[in-house]
Coordinates of C-alpha atoms in Angstrom, one line a residue:
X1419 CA 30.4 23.7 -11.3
X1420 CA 29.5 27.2 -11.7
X1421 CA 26.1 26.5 -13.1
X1422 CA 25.1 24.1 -10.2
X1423 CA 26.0 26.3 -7.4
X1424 CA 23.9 28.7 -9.5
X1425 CA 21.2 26.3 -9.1
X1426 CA 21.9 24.8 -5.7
X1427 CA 21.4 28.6 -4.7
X1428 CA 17.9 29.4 -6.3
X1429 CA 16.7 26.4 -5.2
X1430 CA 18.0 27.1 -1.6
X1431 CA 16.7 30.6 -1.9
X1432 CA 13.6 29.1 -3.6
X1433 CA 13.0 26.9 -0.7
X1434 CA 13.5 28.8 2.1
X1435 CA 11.3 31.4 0.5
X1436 CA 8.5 28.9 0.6
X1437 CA 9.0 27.6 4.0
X1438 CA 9.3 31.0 5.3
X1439 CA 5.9 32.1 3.9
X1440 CA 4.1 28.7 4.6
X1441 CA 5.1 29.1 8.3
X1442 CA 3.8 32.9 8.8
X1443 CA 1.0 31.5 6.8
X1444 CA 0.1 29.2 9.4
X1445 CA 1.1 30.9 12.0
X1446 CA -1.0 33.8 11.2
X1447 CA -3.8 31.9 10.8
X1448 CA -4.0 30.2 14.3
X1449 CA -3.2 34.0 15.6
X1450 CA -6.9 35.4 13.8
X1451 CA -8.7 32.3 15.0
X1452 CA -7.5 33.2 18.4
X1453 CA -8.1 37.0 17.8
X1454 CA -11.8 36.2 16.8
X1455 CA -12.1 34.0 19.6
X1456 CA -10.9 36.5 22.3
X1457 CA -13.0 39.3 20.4
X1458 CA -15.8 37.1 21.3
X1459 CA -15.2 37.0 25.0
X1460 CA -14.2 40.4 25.3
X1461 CA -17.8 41.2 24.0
X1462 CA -19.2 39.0 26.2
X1463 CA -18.1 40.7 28.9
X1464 CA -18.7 44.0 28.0
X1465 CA -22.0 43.3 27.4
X1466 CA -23.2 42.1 30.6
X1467 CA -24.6 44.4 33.4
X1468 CA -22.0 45.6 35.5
X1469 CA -23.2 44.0 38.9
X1470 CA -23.1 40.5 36.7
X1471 CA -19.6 41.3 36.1
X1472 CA -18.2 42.6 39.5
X1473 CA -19.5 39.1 41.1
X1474 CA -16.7 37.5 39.1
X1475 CA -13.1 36.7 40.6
X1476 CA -10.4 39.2 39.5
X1477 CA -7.4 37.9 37.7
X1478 CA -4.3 38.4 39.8
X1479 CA -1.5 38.0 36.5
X1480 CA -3.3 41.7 35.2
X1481 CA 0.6 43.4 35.1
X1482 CA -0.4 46.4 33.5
X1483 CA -2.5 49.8 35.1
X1484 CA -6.5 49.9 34.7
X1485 CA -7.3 46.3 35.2
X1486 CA -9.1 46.2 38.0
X1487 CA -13.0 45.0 38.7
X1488 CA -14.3 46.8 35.4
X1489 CA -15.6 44.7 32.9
X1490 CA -12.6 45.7 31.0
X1491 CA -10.3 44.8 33.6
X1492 CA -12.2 41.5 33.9
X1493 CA -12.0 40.9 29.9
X1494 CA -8.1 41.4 30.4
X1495 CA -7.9 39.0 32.8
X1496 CA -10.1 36.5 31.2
X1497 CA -7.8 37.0 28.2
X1498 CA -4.3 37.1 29.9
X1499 CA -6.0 33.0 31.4
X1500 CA -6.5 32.3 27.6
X1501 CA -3.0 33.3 26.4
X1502 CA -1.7 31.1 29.4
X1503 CA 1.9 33.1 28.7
X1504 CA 3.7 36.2 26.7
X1505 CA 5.2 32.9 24.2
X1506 CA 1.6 32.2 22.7
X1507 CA 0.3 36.0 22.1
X1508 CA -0.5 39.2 24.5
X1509 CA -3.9 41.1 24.3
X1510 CA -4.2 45.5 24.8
X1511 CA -6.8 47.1 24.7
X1512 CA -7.4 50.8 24.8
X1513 CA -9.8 54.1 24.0
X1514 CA -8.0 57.1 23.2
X1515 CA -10.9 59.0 23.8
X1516 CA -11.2 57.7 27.7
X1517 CA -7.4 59.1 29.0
X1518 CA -6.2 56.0 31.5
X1519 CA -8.5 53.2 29.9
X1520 CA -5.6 51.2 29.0
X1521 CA -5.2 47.4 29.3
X1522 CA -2.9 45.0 28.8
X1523 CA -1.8 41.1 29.7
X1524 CA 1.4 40.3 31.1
X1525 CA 4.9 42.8 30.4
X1526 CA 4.0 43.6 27.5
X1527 CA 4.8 47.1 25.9
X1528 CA 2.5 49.9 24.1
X1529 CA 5.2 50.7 21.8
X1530 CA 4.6 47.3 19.8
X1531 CA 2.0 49.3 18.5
X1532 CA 3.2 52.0 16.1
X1533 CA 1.4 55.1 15.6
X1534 CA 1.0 54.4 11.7
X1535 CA -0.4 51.1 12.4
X1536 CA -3.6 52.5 14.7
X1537 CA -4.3 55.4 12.0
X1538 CA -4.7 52.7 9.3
X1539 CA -6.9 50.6 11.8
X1540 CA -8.7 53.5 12.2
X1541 CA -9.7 54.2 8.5
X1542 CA -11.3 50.5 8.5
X1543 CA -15.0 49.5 10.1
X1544 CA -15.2 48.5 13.2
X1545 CA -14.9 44.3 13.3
X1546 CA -12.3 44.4 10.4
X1547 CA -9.4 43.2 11.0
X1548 CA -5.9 44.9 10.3
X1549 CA -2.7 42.7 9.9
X1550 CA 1.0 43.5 10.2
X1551 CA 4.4 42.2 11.4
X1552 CA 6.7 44.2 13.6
X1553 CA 9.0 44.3 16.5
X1554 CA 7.5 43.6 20.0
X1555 CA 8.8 45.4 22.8
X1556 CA 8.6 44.0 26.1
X1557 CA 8.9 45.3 29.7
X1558 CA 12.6 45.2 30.7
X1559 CA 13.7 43.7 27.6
X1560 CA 16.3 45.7 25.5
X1561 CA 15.9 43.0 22.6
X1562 CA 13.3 43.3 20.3
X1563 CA 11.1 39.9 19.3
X1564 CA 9.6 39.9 15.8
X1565 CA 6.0 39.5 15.7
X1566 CA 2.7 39.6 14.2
X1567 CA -0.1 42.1 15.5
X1568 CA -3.3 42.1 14.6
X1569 CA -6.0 45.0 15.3
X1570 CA -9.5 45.7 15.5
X1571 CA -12.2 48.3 16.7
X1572 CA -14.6 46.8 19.0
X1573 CA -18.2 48.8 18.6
X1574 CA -19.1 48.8 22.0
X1575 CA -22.4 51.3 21.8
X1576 CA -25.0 48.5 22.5
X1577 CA -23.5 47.7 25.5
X1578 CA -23.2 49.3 29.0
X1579 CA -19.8 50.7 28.3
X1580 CA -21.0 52.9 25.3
X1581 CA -18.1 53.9 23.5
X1582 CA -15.5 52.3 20.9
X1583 CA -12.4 50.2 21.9
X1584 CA -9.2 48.7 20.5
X1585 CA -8.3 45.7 20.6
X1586 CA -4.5 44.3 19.4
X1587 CA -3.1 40.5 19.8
X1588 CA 0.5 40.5 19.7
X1589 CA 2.0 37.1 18.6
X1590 CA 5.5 36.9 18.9
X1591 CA 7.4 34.9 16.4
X1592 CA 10.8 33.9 18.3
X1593 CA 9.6 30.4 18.3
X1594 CA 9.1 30.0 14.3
X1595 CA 12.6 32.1 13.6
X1596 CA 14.6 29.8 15.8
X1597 CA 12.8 27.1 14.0
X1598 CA 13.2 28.7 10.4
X1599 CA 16.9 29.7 11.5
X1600 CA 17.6 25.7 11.9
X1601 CA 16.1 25.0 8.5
X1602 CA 18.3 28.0 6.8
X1603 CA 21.4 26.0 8.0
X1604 CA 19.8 23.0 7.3
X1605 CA 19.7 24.0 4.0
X1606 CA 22.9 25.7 3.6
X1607 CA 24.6 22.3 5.1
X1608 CA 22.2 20.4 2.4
X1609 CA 23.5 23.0 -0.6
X1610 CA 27.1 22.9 0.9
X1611 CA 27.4 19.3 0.5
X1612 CA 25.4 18.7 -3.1
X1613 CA 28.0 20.9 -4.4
X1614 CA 30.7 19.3 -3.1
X1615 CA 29.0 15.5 -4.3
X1616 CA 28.7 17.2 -7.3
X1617 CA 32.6 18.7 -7.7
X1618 CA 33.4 15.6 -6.8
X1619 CA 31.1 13.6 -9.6
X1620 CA 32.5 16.2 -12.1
X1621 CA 36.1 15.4 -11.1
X1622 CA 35.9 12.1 -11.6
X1623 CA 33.2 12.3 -15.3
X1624 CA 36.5 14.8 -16.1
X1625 CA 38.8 12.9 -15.0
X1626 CA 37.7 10.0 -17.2
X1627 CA 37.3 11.7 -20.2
X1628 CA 39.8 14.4 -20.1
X1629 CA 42.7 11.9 -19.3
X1630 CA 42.2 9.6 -22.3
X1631 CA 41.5 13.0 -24.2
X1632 CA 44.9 14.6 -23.4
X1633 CA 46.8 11.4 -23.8
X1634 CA 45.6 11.1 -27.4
X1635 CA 46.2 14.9 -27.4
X1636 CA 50.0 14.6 -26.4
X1637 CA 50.2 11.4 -28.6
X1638 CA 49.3 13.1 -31.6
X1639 CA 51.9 16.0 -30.9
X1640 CA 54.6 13.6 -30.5
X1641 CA 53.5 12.1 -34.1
X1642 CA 53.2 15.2 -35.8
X1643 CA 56.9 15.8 -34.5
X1644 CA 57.9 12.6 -36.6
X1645 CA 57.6 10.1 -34.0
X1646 CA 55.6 7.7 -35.9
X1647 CA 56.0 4.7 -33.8
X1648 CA 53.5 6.5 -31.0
X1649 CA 50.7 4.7 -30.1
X1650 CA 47.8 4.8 -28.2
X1651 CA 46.5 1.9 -24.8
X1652 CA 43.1 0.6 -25.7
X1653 CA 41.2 -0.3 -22.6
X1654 CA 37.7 -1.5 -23.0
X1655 CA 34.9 -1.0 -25.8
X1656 CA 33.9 2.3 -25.2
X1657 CA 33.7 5.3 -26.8
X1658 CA 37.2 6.2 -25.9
X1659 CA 38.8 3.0 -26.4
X1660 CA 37.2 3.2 -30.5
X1661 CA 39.2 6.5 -30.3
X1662 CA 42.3 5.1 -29.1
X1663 CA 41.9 2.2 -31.8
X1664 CA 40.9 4.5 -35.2
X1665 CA 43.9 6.8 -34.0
X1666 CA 46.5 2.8 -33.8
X1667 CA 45.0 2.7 -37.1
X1668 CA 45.3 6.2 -38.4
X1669 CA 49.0 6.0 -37.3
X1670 CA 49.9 2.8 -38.5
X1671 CA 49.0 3.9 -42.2
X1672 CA 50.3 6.9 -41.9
X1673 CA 53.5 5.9 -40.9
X1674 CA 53.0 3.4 -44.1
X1675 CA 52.5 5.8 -45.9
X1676 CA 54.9 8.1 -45.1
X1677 CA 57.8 5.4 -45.1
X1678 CA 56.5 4.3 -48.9
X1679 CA 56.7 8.3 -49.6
X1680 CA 60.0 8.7 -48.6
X1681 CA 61.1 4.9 -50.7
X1682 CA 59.9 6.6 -53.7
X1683 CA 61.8 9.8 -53.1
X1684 CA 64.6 8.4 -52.0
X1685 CA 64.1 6.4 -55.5
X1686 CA 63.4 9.8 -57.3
X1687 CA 66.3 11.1 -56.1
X1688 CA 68.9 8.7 -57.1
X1689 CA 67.5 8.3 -60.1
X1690 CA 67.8 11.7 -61.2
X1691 CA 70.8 12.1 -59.7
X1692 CA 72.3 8.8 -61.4
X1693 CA 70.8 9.5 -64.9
X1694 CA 72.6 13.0 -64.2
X1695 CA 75.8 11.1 -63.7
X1696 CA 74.9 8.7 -66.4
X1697 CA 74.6 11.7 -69.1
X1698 CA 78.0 13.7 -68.1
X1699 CA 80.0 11.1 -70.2
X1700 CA 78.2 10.5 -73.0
X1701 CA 77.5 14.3 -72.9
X1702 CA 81.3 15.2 -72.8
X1703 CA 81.8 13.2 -76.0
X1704 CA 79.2 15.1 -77.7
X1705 CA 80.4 18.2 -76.5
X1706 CA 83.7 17.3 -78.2
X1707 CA 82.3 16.6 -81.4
X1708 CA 80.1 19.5 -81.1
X1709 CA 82.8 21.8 -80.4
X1710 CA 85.3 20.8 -83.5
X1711 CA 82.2 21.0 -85.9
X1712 CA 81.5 24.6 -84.3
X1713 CA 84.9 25.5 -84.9
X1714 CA 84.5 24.6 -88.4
X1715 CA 81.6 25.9 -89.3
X1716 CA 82.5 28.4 -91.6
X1717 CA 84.0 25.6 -94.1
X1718 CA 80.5 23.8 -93.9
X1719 CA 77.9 25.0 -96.2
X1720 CA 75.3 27.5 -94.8
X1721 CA 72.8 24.8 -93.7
X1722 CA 75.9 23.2 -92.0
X1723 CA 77.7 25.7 -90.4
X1724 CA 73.7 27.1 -89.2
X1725 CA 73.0 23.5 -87.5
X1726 CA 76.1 23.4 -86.0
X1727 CA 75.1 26.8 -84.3
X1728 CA 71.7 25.1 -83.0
X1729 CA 73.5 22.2 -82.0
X1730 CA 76.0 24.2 -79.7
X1731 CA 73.1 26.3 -78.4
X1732 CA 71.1 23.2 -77.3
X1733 CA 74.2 21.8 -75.6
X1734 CA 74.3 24.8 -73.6
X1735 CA 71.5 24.9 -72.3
X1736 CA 71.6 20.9 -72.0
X1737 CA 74.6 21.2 -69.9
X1738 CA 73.1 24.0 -67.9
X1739 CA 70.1 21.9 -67.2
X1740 CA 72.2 18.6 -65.9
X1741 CA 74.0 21.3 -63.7
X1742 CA 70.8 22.4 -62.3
X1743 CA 69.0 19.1 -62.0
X1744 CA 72.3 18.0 -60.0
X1745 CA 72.3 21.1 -57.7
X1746 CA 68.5 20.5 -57.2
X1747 CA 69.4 16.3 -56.2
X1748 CA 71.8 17.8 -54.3
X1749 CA 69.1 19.8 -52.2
X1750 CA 66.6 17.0 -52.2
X1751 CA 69.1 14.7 -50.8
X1752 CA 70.7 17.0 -48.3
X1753 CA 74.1 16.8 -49.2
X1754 CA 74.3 20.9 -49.5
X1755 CA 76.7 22.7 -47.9
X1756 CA 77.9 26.2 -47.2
X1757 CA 81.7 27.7 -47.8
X1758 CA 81.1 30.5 -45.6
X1759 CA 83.1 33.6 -46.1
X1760 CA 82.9 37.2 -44.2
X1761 CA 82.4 38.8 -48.1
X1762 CA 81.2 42.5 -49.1
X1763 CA 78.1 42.0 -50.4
X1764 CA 78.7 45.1 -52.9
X1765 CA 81.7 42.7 -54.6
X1766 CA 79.3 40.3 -55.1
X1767 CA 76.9 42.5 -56.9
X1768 CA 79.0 43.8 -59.2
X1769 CA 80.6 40.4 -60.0
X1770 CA 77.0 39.0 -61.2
X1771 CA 76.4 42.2 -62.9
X1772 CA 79.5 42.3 -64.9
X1773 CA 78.3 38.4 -65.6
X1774 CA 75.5 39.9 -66.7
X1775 CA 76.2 42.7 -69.0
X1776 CA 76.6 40.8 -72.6
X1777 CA 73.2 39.5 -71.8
X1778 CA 71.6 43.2 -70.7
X1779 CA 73.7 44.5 -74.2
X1780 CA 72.0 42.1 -76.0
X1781 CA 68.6 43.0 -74.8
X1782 CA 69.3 47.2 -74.7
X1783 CA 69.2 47.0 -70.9
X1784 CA 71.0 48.9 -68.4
X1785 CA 71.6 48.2 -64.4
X1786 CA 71.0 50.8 -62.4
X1787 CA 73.0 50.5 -59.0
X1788 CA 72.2 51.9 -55.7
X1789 CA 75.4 50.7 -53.7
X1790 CA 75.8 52.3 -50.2
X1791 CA 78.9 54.1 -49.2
X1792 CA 80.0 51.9 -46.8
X1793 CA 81.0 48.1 -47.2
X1794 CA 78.5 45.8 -46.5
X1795 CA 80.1 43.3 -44.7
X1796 CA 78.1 39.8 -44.6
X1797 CA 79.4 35.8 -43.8
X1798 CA 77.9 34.0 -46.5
X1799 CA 79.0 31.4 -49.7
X1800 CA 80.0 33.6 -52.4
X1801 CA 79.7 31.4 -54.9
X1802 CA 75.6 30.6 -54.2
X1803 CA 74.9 34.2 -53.7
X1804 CA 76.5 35.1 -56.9
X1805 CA 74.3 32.3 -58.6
X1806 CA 71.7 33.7 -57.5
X1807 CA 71.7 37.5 -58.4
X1808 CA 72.5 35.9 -61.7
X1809 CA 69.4 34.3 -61.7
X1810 CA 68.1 37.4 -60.7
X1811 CA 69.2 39.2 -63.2
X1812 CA 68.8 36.9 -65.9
X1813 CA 65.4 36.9 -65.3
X1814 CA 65.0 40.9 -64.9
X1815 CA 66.2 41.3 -68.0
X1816 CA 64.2 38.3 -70.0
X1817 CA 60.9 39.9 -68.6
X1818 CA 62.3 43.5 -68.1
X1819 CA 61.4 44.5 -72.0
X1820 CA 64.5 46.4 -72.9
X1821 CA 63.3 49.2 -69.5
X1822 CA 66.5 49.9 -66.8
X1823 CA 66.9 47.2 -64.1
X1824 CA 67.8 48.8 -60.6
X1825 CA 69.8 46.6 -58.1
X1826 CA 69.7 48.0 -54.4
X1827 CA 71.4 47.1 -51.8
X1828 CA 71.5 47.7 -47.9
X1829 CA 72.6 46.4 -44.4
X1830 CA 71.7 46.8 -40.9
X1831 CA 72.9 46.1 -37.8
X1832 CA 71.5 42.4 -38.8
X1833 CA 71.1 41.8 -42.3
X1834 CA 71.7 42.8 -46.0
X1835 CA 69.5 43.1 -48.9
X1836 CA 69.7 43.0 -52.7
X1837 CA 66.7 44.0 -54.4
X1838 CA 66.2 43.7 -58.2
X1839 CA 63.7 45.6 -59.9
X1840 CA 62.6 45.4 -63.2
X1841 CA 59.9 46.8 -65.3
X1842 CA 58.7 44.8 -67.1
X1843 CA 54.7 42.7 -67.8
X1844 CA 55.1 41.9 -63.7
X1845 CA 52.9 39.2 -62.1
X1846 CA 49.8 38.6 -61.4
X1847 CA 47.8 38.1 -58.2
X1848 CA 48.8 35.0 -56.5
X1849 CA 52.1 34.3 -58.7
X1850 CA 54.3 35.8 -56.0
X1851 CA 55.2 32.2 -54.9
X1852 CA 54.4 30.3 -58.1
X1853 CA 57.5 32.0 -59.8
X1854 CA 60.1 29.7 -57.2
X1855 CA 58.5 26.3 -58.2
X1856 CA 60.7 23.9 -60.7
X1857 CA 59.8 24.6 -64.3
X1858 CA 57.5 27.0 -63.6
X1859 CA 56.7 29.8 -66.1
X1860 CA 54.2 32.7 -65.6
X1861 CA 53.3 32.8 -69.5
X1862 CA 53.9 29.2 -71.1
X1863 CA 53.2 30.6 -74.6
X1864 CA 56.0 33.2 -74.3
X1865 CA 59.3 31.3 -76.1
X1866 CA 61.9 31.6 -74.1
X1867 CA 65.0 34.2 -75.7
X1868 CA 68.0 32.9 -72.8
X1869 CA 67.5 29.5 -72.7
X1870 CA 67.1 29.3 -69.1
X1871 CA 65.9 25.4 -67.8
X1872 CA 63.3 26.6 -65.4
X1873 CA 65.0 25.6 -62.2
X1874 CA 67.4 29.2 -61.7
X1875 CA 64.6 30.6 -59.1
X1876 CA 64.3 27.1 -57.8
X1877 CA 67.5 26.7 -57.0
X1878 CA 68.1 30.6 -56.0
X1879 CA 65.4 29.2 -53.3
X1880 CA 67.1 27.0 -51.7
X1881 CA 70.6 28.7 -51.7
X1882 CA 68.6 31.5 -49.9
X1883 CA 67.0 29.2 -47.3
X1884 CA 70.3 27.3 -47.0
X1885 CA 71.6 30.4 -46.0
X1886 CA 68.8 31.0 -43.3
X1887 CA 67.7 33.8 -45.4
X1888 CA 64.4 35.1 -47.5
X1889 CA 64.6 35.4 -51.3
X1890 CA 60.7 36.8 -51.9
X1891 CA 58.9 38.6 -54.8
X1892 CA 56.9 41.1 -55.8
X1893 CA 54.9 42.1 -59.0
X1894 CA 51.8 43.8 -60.1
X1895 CA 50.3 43.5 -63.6
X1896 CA 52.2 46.7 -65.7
X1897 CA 54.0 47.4 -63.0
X1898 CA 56.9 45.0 -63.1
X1899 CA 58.5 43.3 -60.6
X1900 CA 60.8 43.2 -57.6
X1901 CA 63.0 40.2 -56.0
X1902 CA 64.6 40.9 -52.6
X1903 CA 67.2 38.3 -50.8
X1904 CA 67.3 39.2 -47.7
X1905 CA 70.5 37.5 -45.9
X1906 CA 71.7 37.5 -41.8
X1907 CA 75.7 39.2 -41.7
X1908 CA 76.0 36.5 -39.1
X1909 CA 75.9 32.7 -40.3
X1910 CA 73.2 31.0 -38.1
X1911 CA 71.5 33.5 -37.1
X1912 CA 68.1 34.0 -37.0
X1913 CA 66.5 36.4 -39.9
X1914 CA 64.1 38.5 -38.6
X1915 CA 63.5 41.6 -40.7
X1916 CA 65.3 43.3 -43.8
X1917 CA 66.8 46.5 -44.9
X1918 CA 64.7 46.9 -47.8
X1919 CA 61.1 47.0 -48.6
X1920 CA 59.8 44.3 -50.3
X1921 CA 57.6 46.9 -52.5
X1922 CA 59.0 49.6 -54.2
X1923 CA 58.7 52.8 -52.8
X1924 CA 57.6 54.1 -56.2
X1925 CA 54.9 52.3 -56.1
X1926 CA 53.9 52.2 -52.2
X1927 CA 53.8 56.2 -52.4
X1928 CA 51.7 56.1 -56.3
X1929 CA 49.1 54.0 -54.1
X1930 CA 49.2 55.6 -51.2
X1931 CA 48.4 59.0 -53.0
X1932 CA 45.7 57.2 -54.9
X1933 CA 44.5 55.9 -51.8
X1934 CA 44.7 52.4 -52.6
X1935 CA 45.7 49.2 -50.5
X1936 CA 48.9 47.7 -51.2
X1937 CA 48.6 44.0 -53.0
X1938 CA 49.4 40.9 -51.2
X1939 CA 52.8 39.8 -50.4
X1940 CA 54.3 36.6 -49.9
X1941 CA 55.8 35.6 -48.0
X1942 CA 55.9 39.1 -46.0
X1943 CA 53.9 42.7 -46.0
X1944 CA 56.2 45.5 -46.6
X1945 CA 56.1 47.6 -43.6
X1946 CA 57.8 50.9 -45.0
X1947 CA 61.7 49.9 -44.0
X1948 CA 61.7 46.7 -42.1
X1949 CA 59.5 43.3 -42.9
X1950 CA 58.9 40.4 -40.1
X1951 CA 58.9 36.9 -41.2

């Protein structure tokens, strides 16, 4: 709309433009034919004798002084007969250098003629013609009519008069602005209602394109929120209706799709979490006979007594796996719940760190713990969050290489935080969200030394999200590694921040004074004290 009123405008402009010039054109051209003709009377009658010309009958209409029986006067007249009226065009004629020889048809004023005007008529030759517009003034008029006057010195020293005269034709113009007036509104009416047919085409072209547009638009939210029974109304065989058709189609598979994706997890699920099931009791038995024949190992020979070791190991960490993979069936079927508790979050660090201790003995570690003062007061399942800063743990001290692993922990007015640190080999560029996927392992050639199953961090997860909390980590090649779960005090509320940098601040300040960036987090940038979402 904007660019056709653009349009509509330069055209209009363009137009009247044109019309504007072609009617001054004209009508200047019809003013010097009739200057040239009344140039050629006006000679004529200055060139006969003066007895010749006193014979002939004075004009009466002469209105202005000097026209008398001269042969000027006479010229006057003869012109002011020619003009018929002041509408058509009025005729002066003066000599500067003859004080009182001044005449003039009908009421018509000397100060149409400007002073600037007759000193560039007077640099031309006498017979040329000079050409401008300007206001006309008339006798007892206060209003102003444009107009177009045009000039010329009459060489008058062959005839009787002897001298030099100037001659102006003043053609006023009222006639041809009323008329160009009428076409301006003509034209503005013209312009005025092409922009309206054209708002008015637009609406309707929009109208019929938007509308199908938006409904496949609002369709296509209301499928992406799970409604995948949405469809679309095909009418005709246009372009639109193909669009309303490919998108019936497009959501007809995809909702096949999606209902034979869930079938097979749904499948997935119980069969994982019925082979679980299936394996406790068979399981149990063999942990009975394991157990006796660990009990008696030192009467077995060496070889005996040393399989019997492996063979309680391995049920170990077999029984911790079915315990995982039935807390992950759990999660996967949604059948999770929360015992929540109003605990102190320091209780439950120290609890998993005492769980922890034989392991850190075993692999020369030692916990370093920066506890506030003050309890730090949180509603939350004790039991999950313990699992996972046992998790936590367990894995700062496989990766920690023997080094001191520092637990943190700190509130607000809105959350807690336990951060573990540990370093160790750390991780690499884009592992910070590798490390919580099932079975994943940063280094698959390194054996290894706790028998974890690969599904601690995946679990921890999900006992953090459950929570409506973070669990999010950070590592940088030699530099170790650092995992913060970030919790809300209040159950069900919304997490927006945490106490505790994600980054060390070791290691923010050691870059900062090297003037490096800081890596890439996931999922959140440390921001110094506080990190968004």
């Amino acid at each position: 709309m904007v660019i056709s009123i653009v349009v509509v405008a330069v055209l209009g402009v363009f137009l009247m433009q044109q019309i504007v010039s072609a009617t001054l054109e004209n009508r200047e051209i019809a003013a010097k034919s009739e200057a040239q003709a009344d140039r050629n009377a006006v000679l004529g009658y200055l060139s006969q004798p003066a007895a010749e010309t006193a014979k002939q009958p004075a004009d009466s209409g002469q209105a202005l002084p000097g026209a008398g029986d001269t042969p000027l006067g006479q010229a006057t007249a003869a012109l002011a007969r020619r003009a018929g009226s002041a509408s058509r065009y009025s005729v002066i004629i003066r000599n500067e250098t003859r004080p009182g020889e001044f005449y003039g048809t009908t009421n018509i004023d000397p100060l149409s003629i400007p002073a600037r005007q007759r000193e560039e008529l007077f640099k031309k030759e006498p017979g040329e013609e000079t050409t401008w517009y300007t206001p006309l003034h008339y006798l007892g008029q206060r209003e102003t009519v444009p107009g177009i006057v045009i000039g010329t010195r009459l060489d008058t020293f062959g005839t009787p008069l002897g001298s030099s005269y100037e001659i102006y034709h003043l053609v006023p113009l009222e006639r041809e602005e009323l008329i160009l007036a009428s076409v301006q509104r003509m034209l503005v009416l013209v312009g005025a209602g092409l922009v309206l047919l054209l708002a008015a085409i637009a609406s309707l072209v929009t109208r019929q394109v938007v509308t199908p547009v938006r409904l496949a638009r609002q369709a296509a939210e209301r499928l992406a929120a799970g409604r995948l029974d949405e469809r679309l109304k095909v009418r005709g065989e246009d372009d639109l209706a193909r669009l309303a058709a490919s998108f019936n189609d497009m959501a007809a598979n995809l909702a096949l799709k999606i209902h034979q994706l869930e079938e097979l997890s749904q499948v997935q699920r119980q069969f994982v979490s019925d082979v679980s099931h299936e394996l406790r009791t068979p399981l149990t038995t063999v942990r009975m006979a394991a157990d006796l024949l660990f009990d008696a190992r030192e009467d077995f020979d060496p070889m005996a007594a040393r399989s019997a070791e492996l063979m309680q190991n391995q049920l170990n960490r077999f029984e911790a796996m079915l315990a995982d993979l039935l807390e992950i069936s759990r999660y996967d079927a949604g059948a999770a719940d929360l015992d929540v508790d109003s605990v102190d979050v320091r209780d439950v660090v120290l609890r998993a760190v005492a769980d922890s201790e034989a392991l850190a003995e075993r692999h020369s570690t030692r916990f370093d713990l920066r506890l506030p003062s003050e309890p730090c007061m949180a509603e939350m399942d004790s039991r999950r969050v313990e699992r996972i800063l046992r998790n936590l743990l367990f894995n700062a001290i496989e990766h920690g290489e023997g080094r001191d692993v520092v637990v943190s922990v700190a509130a607000d007015r809105d959350a807690v935080a336990v951060a573990v640190r540990d370093h160790g080999v750390g991780l690499k560029a884009g592992e910070e969200n590798l490390v919580f996927d099932r079975f994943w392992r940063a280094d698959p050639s390194r054996a290894r030394t706790i028998g974890g199953t690969g599904l601690g961090l995946a679990i921890s997860r999900e006992d953090a999200i459950l929570h409506g909390g973070w669990l999010q980590a950070w590592g940088a090649h030699g530099e170790g590694s650092q995992f913060r779960l970030s919790l809300p005090r209040v159950a069900g509320a919304v997490l927006r921040g945490s106490p505790l940098p994600l980054v060390p601040p070791e290691v923010e300040m050691r870059r900062t004074w090297r003037g490096q960036m800081t890596p890439v987090l996931s999922p959140a940038a440390s921001d110094g004290g506080r990190d968004a979402d």
